[in-house]
PDB file of C-alpha atoms in Angstrom:
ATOM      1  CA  UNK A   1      54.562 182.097  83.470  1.00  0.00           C
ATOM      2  CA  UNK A   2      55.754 179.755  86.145  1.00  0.00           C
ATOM      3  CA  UNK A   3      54.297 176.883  84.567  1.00  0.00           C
ATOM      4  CA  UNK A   4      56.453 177.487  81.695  1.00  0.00           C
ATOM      5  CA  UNK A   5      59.880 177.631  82.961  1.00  0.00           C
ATOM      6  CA  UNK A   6      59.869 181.235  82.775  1.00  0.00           C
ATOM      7  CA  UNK A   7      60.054 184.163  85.285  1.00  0.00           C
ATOM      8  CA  UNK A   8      57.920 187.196  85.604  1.00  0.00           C
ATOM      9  CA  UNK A   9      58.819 190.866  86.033  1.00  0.00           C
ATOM     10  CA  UNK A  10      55.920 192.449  87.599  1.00  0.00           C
ATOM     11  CA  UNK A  11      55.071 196.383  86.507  1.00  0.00           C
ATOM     12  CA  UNK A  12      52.963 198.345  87.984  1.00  0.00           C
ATOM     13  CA  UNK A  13      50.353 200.018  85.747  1.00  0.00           C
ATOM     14  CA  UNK A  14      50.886 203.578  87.316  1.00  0.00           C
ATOM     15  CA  UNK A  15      53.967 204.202  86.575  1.00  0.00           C
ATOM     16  CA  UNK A  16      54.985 207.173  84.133  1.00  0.00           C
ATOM     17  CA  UNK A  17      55.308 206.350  80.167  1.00  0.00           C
ATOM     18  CA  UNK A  18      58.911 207.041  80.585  1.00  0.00           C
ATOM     19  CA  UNK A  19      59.356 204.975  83.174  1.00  0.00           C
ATOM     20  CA  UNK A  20      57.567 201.887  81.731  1.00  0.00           C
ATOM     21  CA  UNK A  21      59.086 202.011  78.647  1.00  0.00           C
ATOM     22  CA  UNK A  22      62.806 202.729  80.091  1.00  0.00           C
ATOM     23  CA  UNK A  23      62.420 198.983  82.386  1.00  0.00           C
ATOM     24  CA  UNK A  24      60.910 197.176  78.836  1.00  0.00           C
ATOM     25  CA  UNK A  25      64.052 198.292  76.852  1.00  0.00           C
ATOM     26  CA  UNK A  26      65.938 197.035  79.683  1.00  0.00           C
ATOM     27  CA  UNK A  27      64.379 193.846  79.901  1.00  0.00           C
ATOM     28  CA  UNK A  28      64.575 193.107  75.996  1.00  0.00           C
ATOM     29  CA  UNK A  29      63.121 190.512  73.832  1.00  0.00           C
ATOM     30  CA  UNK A  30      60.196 189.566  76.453  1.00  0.00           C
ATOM     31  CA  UNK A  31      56.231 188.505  75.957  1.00  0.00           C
ATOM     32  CA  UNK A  32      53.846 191.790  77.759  1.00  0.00           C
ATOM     33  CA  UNK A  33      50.812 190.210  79.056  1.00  0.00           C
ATOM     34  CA  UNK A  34      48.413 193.047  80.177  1.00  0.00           C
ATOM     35  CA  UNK A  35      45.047 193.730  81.113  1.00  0.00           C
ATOM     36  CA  UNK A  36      42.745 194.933  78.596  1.00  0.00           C
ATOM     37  CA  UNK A  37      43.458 198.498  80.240  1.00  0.00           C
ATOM     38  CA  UNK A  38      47.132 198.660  79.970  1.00  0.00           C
ATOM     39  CA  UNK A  39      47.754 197.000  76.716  1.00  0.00           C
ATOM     40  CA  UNK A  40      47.550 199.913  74.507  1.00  0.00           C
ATOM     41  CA  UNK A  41      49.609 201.435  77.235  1.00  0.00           C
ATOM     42  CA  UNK A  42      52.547 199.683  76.636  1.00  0.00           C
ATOM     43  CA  UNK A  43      51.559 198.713  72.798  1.00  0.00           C
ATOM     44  CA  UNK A  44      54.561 200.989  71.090  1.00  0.00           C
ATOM     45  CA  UNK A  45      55.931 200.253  67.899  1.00  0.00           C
ATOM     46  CA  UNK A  46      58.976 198.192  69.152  1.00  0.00           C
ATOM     47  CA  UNK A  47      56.853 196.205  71.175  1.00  0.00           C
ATOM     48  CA  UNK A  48      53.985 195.568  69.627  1.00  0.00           C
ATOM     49  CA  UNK A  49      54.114 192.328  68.194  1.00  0.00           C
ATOM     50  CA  UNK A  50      54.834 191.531  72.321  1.00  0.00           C
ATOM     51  CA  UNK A  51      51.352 192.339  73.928  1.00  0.00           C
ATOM     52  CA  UNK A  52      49.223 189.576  74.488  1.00  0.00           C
ATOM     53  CA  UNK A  53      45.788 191.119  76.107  1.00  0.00           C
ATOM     54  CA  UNK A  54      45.259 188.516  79.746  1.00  0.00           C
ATOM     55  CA  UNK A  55      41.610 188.348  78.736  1.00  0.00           C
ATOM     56  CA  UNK A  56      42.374 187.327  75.299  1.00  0.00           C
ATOM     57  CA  UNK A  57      44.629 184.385  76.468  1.00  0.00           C
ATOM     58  CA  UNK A  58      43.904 180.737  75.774  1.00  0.00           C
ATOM     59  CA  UNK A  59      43.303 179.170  78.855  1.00  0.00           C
ATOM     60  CA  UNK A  60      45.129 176.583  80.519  1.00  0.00           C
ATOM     61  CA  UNK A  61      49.040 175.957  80.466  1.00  0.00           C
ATOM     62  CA  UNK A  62      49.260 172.951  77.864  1.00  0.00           C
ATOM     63  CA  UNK A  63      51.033 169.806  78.031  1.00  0.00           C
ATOM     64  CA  UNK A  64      54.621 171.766  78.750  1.00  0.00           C
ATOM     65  CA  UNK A  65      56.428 169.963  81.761  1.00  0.00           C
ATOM     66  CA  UNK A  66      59.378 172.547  81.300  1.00  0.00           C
ATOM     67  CA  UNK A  67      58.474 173.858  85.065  1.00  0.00           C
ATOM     68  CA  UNK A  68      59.173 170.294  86.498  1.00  0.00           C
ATOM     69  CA  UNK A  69      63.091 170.639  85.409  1.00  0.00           C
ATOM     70  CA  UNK A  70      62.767 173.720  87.507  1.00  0.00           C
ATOM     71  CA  UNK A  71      64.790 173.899  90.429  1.00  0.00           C
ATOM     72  CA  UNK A  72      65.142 176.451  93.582  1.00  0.00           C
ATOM     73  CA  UNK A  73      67.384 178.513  92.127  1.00  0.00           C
ATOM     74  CA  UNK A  74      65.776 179.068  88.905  1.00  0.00           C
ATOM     75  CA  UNK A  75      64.602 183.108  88.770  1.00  0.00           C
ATOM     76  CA  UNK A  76      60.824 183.750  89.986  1.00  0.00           C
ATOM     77  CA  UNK A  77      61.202 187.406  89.313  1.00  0.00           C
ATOM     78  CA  UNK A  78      62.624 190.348  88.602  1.00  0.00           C
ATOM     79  CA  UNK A  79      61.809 193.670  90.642  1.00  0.00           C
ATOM     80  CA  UNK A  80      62.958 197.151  89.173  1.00  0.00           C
ATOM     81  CA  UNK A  81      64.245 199.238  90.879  1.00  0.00           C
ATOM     82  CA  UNK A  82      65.632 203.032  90.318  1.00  0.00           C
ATOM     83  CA  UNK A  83      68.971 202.644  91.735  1.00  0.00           C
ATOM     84  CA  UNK A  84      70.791 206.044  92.590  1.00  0.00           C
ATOM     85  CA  UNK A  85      71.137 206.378  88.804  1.00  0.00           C
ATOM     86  CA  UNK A  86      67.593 206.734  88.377  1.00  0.00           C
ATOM     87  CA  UNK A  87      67.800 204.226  85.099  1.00  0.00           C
ATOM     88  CA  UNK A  88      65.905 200.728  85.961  1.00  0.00           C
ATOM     89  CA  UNK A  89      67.940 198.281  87.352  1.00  0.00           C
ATOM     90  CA  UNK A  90      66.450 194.512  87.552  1.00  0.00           C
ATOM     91  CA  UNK A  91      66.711 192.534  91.160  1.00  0.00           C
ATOM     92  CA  UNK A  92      66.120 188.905  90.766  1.00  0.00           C
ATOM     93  CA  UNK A  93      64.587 186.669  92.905  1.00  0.00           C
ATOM     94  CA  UNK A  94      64.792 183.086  93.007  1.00  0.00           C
ATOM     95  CA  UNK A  95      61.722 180.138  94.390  1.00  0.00           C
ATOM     96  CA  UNK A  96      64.314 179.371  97.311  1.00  0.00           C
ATOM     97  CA  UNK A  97      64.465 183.075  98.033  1.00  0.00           C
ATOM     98  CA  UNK A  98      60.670 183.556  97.724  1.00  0.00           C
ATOM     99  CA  UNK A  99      60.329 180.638  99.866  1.00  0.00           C
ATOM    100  CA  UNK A 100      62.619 181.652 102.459  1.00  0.00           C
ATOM    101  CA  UNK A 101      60.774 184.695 103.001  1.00  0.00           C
ATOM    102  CA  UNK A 102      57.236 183.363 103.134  1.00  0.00           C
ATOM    103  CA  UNK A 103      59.103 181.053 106.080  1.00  0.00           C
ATOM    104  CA  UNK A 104      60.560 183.745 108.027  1.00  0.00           C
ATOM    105  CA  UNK A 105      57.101 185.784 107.440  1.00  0.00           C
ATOM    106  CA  UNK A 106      55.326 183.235 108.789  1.00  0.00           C
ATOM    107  CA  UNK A 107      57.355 182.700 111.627  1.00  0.00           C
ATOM    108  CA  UNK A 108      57.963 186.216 112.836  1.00  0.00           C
ATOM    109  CA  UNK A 109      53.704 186.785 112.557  1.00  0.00           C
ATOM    110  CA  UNK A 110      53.245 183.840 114.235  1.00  0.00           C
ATOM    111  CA  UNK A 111      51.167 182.278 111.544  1.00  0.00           C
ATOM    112  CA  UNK A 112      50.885 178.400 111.273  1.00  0.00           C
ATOM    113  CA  UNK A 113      48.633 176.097 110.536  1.00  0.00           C
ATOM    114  CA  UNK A 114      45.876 177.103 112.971  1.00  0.00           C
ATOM    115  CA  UNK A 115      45.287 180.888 111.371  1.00  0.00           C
ATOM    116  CA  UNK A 116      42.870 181.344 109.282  1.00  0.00           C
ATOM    117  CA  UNK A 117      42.158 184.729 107.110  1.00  0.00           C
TER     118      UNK A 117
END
């Protein structure tokens, strides 16, 4: 999804019907790449024409150099949450912010170029 410019809006497959289908009406006109698993999951009939199935996918990401216009700012993803409302409310991170934290991570753990996992 990078690749392409776009962002990603991870969701995680245990969540309640009600709850899944309340963030994709939220999020709107949107591609729903799934696992084999969860595709018929979230297959409903507003969304169907949406699921691709991740196994299914053609492989690679093409000739499309839209990511290299991308810049720092540019939306990585979006995380829902409930908000005191309990109706899904998106929280967007950018790269710089992702970034930034994988910095401060690393710093506060001590982890440089010497740790391995």
């Amino acid at each position: 999804m990078l690749y392409s410019g776009c962002f990603y809006i991870p969701l995680d497959g245990e969540l309640p019907d009600n709850r899944m289908q309340d963030i994709l009406s939220v999020v709107g006109d949107c591609l729903i790449i799934a696992d084999r698993a969860s595709a018929e999951r979230v297959r409903s009939e507003e969304n169907k024409d949406r699921v691709i199935v991740f196994e299914d996918a053609p492989e690679g990401h093409g000739d499309d150099d839209r990511y290299r216009f991308s810049c720092d700012t540019d939306p990585m993803y979006v995380i829902f949450t409930s908000g005191s409302t309990g109706k899904p409310k998106g929280v967007v991170t950018s790269h710089h912010a992702a970034i930034d934290y994988i910095d401060a991570f690393a710093e506060a753990a001590e982890i440089d170029d010497t740790v391995v996992f």
